Coordinates of C-alpha atoms in Angstrom, one line a residue:
Chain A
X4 CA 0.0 0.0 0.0
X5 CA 1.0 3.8 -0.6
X6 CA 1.1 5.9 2.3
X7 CA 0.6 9.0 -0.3
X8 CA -0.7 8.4 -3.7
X9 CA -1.5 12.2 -5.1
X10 CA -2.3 12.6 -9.0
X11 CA -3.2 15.5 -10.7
X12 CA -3.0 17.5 -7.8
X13 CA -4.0 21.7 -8.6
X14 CA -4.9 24.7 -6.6
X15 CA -4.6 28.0 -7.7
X16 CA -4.6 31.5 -5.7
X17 CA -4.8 34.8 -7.5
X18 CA -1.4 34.9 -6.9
X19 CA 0.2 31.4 -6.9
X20 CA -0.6 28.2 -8.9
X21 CA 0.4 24.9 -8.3
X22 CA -0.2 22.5 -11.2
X23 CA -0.8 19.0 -11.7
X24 CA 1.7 17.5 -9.0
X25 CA 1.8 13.7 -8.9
X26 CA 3.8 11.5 -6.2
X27 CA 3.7 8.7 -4.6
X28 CA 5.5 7.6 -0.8
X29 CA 5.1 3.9 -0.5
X30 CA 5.0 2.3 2.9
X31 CA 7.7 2.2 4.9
X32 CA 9.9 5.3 3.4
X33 CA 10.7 8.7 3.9
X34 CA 10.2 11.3 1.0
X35 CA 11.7 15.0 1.4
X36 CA 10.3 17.7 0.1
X37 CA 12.0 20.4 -1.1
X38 CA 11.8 23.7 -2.6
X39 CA 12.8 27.7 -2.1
X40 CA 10.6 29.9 -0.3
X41 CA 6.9 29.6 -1.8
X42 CA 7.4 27.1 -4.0
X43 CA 4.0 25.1 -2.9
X44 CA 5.8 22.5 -0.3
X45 CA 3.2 23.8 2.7
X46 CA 0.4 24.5 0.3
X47 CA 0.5 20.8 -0.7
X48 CA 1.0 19.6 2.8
X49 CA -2.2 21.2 3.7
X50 CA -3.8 20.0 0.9
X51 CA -2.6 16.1 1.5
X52 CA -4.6 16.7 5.2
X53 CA -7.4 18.2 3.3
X54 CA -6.9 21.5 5.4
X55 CA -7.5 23.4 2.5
X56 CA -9.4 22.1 -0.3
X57 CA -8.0 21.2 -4.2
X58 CA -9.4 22.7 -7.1
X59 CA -8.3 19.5 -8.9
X60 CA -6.5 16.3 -8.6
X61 CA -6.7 13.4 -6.2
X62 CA -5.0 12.4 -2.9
X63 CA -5.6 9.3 -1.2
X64 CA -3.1 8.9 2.6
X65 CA -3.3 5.6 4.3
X66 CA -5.3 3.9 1.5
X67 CA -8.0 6.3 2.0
X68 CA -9.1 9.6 -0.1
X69 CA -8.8 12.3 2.1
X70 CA -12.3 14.1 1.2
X71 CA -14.0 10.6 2.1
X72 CA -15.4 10.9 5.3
X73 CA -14.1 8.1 6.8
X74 CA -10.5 10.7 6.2
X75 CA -11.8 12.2 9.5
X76 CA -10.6 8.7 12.0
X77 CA -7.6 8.0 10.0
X78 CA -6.4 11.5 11.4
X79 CA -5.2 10.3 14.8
X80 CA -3.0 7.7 12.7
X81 CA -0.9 10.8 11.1
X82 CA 1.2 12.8 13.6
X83 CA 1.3 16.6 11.9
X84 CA 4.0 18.8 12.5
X85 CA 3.1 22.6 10.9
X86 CA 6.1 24.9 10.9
X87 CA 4.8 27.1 13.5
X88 CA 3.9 25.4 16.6
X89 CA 1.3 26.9 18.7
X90 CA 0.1 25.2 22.0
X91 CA -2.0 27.7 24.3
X92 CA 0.9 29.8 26.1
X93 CA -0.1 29.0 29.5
X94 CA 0.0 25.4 28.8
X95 CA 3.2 23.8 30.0
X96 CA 4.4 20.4 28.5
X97 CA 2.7 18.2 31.4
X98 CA -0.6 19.6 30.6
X99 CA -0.3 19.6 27.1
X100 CA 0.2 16.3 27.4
X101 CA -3.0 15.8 29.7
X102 CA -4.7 17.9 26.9
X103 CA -3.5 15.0 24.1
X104 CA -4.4 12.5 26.1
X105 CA -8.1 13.1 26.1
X106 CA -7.8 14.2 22.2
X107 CA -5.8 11.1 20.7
X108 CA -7.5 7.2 21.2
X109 CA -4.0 5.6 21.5
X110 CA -2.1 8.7 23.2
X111 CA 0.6 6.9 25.0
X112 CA 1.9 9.0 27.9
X113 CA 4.7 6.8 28.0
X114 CA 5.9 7.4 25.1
X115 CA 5.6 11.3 25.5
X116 CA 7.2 11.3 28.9
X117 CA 10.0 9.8 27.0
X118 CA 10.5 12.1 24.3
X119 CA 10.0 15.4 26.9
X120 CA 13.1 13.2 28.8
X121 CA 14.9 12.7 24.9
X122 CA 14.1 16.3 23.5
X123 CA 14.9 17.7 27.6
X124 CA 12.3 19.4 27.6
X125 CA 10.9 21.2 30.7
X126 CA 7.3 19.8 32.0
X127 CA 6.7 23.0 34.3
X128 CA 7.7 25.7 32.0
X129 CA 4.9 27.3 30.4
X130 CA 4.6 27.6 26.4
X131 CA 5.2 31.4 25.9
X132 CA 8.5 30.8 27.7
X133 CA 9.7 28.4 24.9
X134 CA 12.3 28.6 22.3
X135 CA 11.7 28.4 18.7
X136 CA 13.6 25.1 19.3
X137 CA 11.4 24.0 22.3
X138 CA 8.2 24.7 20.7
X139 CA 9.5 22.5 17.9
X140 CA 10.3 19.7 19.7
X141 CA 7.2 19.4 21.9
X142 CA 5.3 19.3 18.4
X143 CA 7.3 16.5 17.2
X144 CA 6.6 14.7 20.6
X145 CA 3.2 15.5 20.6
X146 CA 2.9 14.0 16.9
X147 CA 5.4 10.7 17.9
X148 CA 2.9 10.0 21.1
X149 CA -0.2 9.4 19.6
X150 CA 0.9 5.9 18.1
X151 CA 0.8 7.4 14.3
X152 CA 1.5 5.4 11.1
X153 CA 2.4 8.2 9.0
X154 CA 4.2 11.7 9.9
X155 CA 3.7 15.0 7.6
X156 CA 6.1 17.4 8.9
X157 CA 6.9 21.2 7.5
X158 CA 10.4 22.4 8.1
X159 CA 10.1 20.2 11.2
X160 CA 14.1 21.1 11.5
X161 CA 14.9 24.7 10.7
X162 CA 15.7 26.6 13.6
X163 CA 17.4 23.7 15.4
X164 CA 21.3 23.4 16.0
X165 CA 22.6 21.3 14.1
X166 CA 23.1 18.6 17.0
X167 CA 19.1 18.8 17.7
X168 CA 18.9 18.2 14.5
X169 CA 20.5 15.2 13.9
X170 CA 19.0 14.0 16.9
X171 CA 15.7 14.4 15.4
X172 CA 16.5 12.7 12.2
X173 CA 17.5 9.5 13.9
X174 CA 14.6 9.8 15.5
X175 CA 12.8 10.0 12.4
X176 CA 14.8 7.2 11.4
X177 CA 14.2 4.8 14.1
X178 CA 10.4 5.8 13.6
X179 CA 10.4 4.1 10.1
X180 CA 11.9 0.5 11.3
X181 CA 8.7 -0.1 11.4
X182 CA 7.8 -1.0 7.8
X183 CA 4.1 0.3 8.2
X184 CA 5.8 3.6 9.2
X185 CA 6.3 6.6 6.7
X186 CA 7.7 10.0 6.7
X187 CA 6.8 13.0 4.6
X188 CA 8.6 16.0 5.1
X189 CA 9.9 19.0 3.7
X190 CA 12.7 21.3 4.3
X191 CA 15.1 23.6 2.7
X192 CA 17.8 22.3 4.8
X193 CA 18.6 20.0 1.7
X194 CA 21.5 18.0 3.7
X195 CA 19.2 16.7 6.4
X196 CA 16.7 14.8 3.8
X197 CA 20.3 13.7 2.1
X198 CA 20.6 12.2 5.3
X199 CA 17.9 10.6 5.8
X200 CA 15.4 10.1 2.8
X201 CA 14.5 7.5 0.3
X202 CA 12.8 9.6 -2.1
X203 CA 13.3 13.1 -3.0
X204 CA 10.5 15.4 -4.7
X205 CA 11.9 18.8 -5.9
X206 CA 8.8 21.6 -5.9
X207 CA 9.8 24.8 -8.1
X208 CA 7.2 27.9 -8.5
X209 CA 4.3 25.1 -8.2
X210 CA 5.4 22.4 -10.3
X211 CA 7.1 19.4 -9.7
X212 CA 10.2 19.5 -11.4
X213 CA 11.3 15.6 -10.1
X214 CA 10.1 13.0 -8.0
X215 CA 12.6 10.4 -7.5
X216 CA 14.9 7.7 -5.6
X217 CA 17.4 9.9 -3.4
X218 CA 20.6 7.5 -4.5
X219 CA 19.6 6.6 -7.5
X220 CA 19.8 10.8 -8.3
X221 CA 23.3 10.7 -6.5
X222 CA 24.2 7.9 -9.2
X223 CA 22.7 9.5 -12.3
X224 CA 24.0 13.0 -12.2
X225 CA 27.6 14.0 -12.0
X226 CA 29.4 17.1 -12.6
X227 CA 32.3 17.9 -14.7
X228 CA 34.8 20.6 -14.2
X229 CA 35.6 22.2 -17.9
X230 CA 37.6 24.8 -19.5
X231 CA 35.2 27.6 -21.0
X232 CA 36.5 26.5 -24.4
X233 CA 35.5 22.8 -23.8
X234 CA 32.6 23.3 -22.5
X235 CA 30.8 22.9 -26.6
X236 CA 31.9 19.3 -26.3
X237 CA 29.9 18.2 -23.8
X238 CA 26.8 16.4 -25.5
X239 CA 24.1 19.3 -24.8
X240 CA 21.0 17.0 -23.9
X241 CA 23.1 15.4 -21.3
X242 CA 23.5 19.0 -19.7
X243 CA 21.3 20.1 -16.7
X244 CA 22.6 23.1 -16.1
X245 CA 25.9 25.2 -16.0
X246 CA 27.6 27.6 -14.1
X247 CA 30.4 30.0 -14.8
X248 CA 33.4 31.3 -13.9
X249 CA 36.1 33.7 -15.3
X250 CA 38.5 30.3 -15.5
X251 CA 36.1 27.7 -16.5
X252 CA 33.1 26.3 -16.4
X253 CA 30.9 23.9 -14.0
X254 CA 28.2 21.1 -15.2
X255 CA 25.4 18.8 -13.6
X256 CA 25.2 16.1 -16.3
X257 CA 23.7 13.3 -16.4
X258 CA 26.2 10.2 -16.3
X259 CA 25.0 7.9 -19.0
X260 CA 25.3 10.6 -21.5
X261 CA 28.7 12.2 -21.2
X262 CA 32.2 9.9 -21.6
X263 CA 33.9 9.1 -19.0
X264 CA 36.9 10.7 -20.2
X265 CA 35.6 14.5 -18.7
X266 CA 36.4 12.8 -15.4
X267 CA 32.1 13.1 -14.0
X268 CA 32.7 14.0 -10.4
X269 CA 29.9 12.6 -7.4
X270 CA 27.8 15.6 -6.8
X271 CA 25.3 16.2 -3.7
X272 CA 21.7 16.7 -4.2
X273 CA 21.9 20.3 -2.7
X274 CA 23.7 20.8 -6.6
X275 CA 21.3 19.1 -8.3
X276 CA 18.6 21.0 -6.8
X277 CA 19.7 24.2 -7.6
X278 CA 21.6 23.6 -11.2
X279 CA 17.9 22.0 -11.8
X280 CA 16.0 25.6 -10.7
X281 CA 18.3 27.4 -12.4
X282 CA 18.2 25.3 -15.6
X283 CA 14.0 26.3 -15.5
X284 CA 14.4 30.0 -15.2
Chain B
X5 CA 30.4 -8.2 10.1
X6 CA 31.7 -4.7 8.9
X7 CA 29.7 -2.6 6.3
X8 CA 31.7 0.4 5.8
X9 CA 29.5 3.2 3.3
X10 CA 32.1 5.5 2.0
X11 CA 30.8 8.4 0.0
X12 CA 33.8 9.5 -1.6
X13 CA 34.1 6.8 -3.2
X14 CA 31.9 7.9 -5.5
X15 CA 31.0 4.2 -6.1
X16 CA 27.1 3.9 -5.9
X17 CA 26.0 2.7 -1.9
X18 CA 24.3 -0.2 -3.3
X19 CA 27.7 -1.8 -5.0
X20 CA 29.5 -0.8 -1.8
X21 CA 27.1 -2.9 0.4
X22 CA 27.2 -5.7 -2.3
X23 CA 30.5 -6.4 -2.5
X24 CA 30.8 -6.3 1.4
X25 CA 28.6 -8.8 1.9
X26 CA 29.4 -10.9 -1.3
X27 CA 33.2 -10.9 -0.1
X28 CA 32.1 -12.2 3.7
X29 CA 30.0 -15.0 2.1
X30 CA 33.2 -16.1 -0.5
X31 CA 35.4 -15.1 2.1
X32 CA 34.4 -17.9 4.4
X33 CA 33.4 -15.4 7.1
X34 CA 29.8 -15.7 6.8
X35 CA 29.0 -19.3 6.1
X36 CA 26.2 -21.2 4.5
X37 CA 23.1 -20.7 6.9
X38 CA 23.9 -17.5 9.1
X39 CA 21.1 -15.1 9.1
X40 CA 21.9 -11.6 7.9
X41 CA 20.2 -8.6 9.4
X42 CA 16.9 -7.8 7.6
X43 CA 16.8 -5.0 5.0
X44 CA 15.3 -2.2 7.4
X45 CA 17.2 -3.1 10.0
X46 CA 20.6 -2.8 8.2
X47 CA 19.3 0.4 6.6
X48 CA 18.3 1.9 9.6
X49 CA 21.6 1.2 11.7
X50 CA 23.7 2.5 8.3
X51 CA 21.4 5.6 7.9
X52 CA 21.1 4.6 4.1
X53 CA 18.0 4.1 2.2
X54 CA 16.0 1.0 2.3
X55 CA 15.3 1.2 -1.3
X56 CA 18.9 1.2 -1.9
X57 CA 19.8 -2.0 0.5
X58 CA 16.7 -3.8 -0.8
X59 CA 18.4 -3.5 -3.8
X60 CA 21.8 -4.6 -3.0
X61 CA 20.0 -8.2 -1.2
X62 CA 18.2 -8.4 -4.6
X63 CA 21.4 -8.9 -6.8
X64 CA 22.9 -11.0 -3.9
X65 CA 19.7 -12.9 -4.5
X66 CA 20.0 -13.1 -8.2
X67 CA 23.4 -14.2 -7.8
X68 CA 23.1 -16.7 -5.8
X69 CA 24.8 -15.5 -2.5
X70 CA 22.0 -15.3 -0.4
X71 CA 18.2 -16.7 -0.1
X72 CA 14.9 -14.9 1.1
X73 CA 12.9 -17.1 3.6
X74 CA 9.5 -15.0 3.1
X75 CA 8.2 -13.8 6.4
X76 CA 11.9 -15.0 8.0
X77 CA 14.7 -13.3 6.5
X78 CA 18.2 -13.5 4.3
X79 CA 20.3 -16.0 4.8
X80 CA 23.8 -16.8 3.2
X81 CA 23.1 -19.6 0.1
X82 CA 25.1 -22.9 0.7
X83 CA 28.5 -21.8 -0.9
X84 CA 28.2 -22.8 -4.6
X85 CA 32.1 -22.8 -5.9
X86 CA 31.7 -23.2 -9.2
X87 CA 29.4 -20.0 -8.9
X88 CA 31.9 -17.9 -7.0
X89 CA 34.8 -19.1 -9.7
X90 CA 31.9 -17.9 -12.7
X91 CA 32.0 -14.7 -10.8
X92 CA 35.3 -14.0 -10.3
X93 CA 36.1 -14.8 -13.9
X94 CA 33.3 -12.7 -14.9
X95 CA 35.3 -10.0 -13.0
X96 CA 38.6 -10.4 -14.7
X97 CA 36.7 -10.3 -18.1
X98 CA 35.6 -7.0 -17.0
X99 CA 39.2 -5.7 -16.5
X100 CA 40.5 -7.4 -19.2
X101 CA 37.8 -5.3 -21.1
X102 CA 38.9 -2.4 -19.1
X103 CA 42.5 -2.6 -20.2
X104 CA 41.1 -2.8 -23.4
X105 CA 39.4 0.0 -23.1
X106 CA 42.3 2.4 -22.1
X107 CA 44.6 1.1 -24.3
X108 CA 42.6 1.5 -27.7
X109 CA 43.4 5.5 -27.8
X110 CA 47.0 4.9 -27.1
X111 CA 47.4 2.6 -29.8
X112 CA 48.7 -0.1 -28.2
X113 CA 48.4 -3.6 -29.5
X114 CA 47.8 -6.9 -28.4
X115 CA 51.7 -7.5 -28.3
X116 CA 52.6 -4.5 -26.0
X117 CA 49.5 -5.3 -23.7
X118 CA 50.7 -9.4 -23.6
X119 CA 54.8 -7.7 -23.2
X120 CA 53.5 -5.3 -20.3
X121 CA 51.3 -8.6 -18.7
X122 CA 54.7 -10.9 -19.2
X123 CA 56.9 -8.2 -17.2
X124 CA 54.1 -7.9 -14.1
X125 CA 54.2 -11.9 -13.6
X126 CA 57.9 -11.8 -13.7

């Protein structure tokens, strides 16, 4: 089963459009989503929870299309992490979590208490008194508590150190040992989903410019390092995009069409990303 | 067992865990019957993508290193040596071919290559 199936997938704003996006996150993997500032990644998180409606398209999560109204129980199976976390601000962590448990059916205060001890996180503190980074955390262990087969998070890991960070991505990684388990989540931080994603979906000005295996990308593109003067020689179609300097000249290719003779060097998916958005302006 | 994923390598992760495993198993240090660790699990403790060790257990599959037990796991395939002889002869093809490769646009011919191979055996 897919944990996100989405075809066809439009909404338009009078200033913003986002066409026809199709993807799909099997069972069992994480998918990063990534894309500049207003490029649709939280517009089509909220419309994957049906939080604002499509003009056009469909998206079924958990087997189940999300305007049906059985959509409405299969809720407390997806933990939801918004970029902006807001809890009341006189709540503190112990009674948000007295709060959750009267909300979710298979809240497990267990589980909670041990990501407030994981994330330390004070219980007495109240909400207004957190930190950009505290605020995020108790969201993530509010979403990890209530037992939930598929995570949707939005920039769940900007404005975290770097350690926090990686702490949260193991966590994220542990979650999906469970092969029923499945992450969607986006972020410009394009190093973190190298980390830890299967899939990779690039959104640009609302389209989806790729939807693919994360090291299967790593093994199809390369880039080469040319002088200005060389750079005719490379086979154009197997050119993404190009960069250049007064002393030569920087490609993404793809692999299978340039010889190996130009030397193709590994490249990182934060290259690909943005020869690939430059490449479409 | 040691895995060891090296990204500079710039050899794709998949190959790396591969020839890992397929070197334990005709190595002698896995033998016929051990369980391996299940996809997820390896993927998980390696931080590398399930897709990308599913696909490595695959080709040890195909070629005959390992079996799938469904609903149990991986285990190493009673050691075939005629198969890991096919393989490794399959491999010097490919750097014979290689060698081939490298030396067609330096004009060298079959007697120079067979002169250079006499010297390194000597």
């Amino acid at each position: 089963m897919n944990a996100i199936e989405i075809k066809g997938l439009c909404k338009s704003y009078p200033d913003f459009t986002l066409s026809d996006i199709n993807l799909t996150l099997p069972q069992g993997a994480i998918m990063g989503l990534v894309g500049e500032n207003g490029a649709g990644k939280s517009t089509t998180l909220r419309l994957i929870m049906n939080a604002i409606a499509r003009d056009a398209g469909s998206v079924s999560v958990l087997g189940v299309d999300n305007q049906a109204p059985s959509f409405a129980a299969l809720r407390q199976d997806i933990g939801v992490v918004l970029d902006e976390a807001y809890f009341p601000e006189v709540l503190t962590a112990a009674d948000v979590g007295r709060v959750m448990a009267g909300t979710y059916r298979n809240w497990s205060t267990e589980q909670y208490q041990s990501c407030l001890s994981r994330f330390s996180l004070p219980e007495k503190k109240a909400f207004k008194d957190f930190s950009r980074g505290m605020k995020m955390k108790l969201a993530i262990a509010v979403a990890l508590s209530h037992s939930p087969r598929l995570l949707i998070l939005d920039e769940a890991t900007s404005g975290l150190d770097p350690m926090m960070r990686d702490e949260i991505l193991d966590i994220f990684n542990d979650f999906t040992r469970e092969e029923t388990h499945s992450i969607l989540l986006s972020s410009h931080i394009v190093s973190d989903l190298e980390k830890i994603c299967d899939y990779i979906a690039f959104i640009h000005r609302g389209k989806l410019l790729l939807c693919e295996e994360k090291d299967r990308l790593l093994e199809e593109y390369g880039v080469v390092h040319v002088r200005r003067g060389d750079y005719e020689a490379l086979p154009e179609d197997a050119v993404i995009g190009r960069r250049e300097t007064p002393y030569g000249a920087e490609a993404l290719v793809r692999r299978d069409g340039v010889s190996s003779a130009f030397g193709v060097e590994r490249t990182t998916l934060e290259d690909i990303i943005l020869f690939m958005a430059k490449g479409e302006r | 067992m040691d895995i060891i994923i090296s990204n500079a390598s710039g050899r794709p992760i998949y190959e790396q865990i591969y020839a890992q495993i397929k070197n334990a198993v005709v190595s002698g240090e896995l033998s016929a019957g051990d369980a391996l660790p299940s996809i997820r699990a390896l993927a998980k403790d390696l931080r590398i993508s399930v897709i990308t060790t599913k696909r490595a257990y695959d080709e040890l599959e195909r070629d005959g290193y390992i079996n799938t037990v469904a609903g149990k796991g991986c285990y190493v395939a009673p050691k075939d040596l005629s198969l890991v002889r096919e393989s490794q002869l399959v491999e010097i093809e490919q750097c014979m071919r290689r060698i081939l490769e490298l030396a067609g646009p330096l004009g060298l011919g079959r007697a120079e290559l067979a002169e250079m191979f006499e010297n390194l055996c000597s």
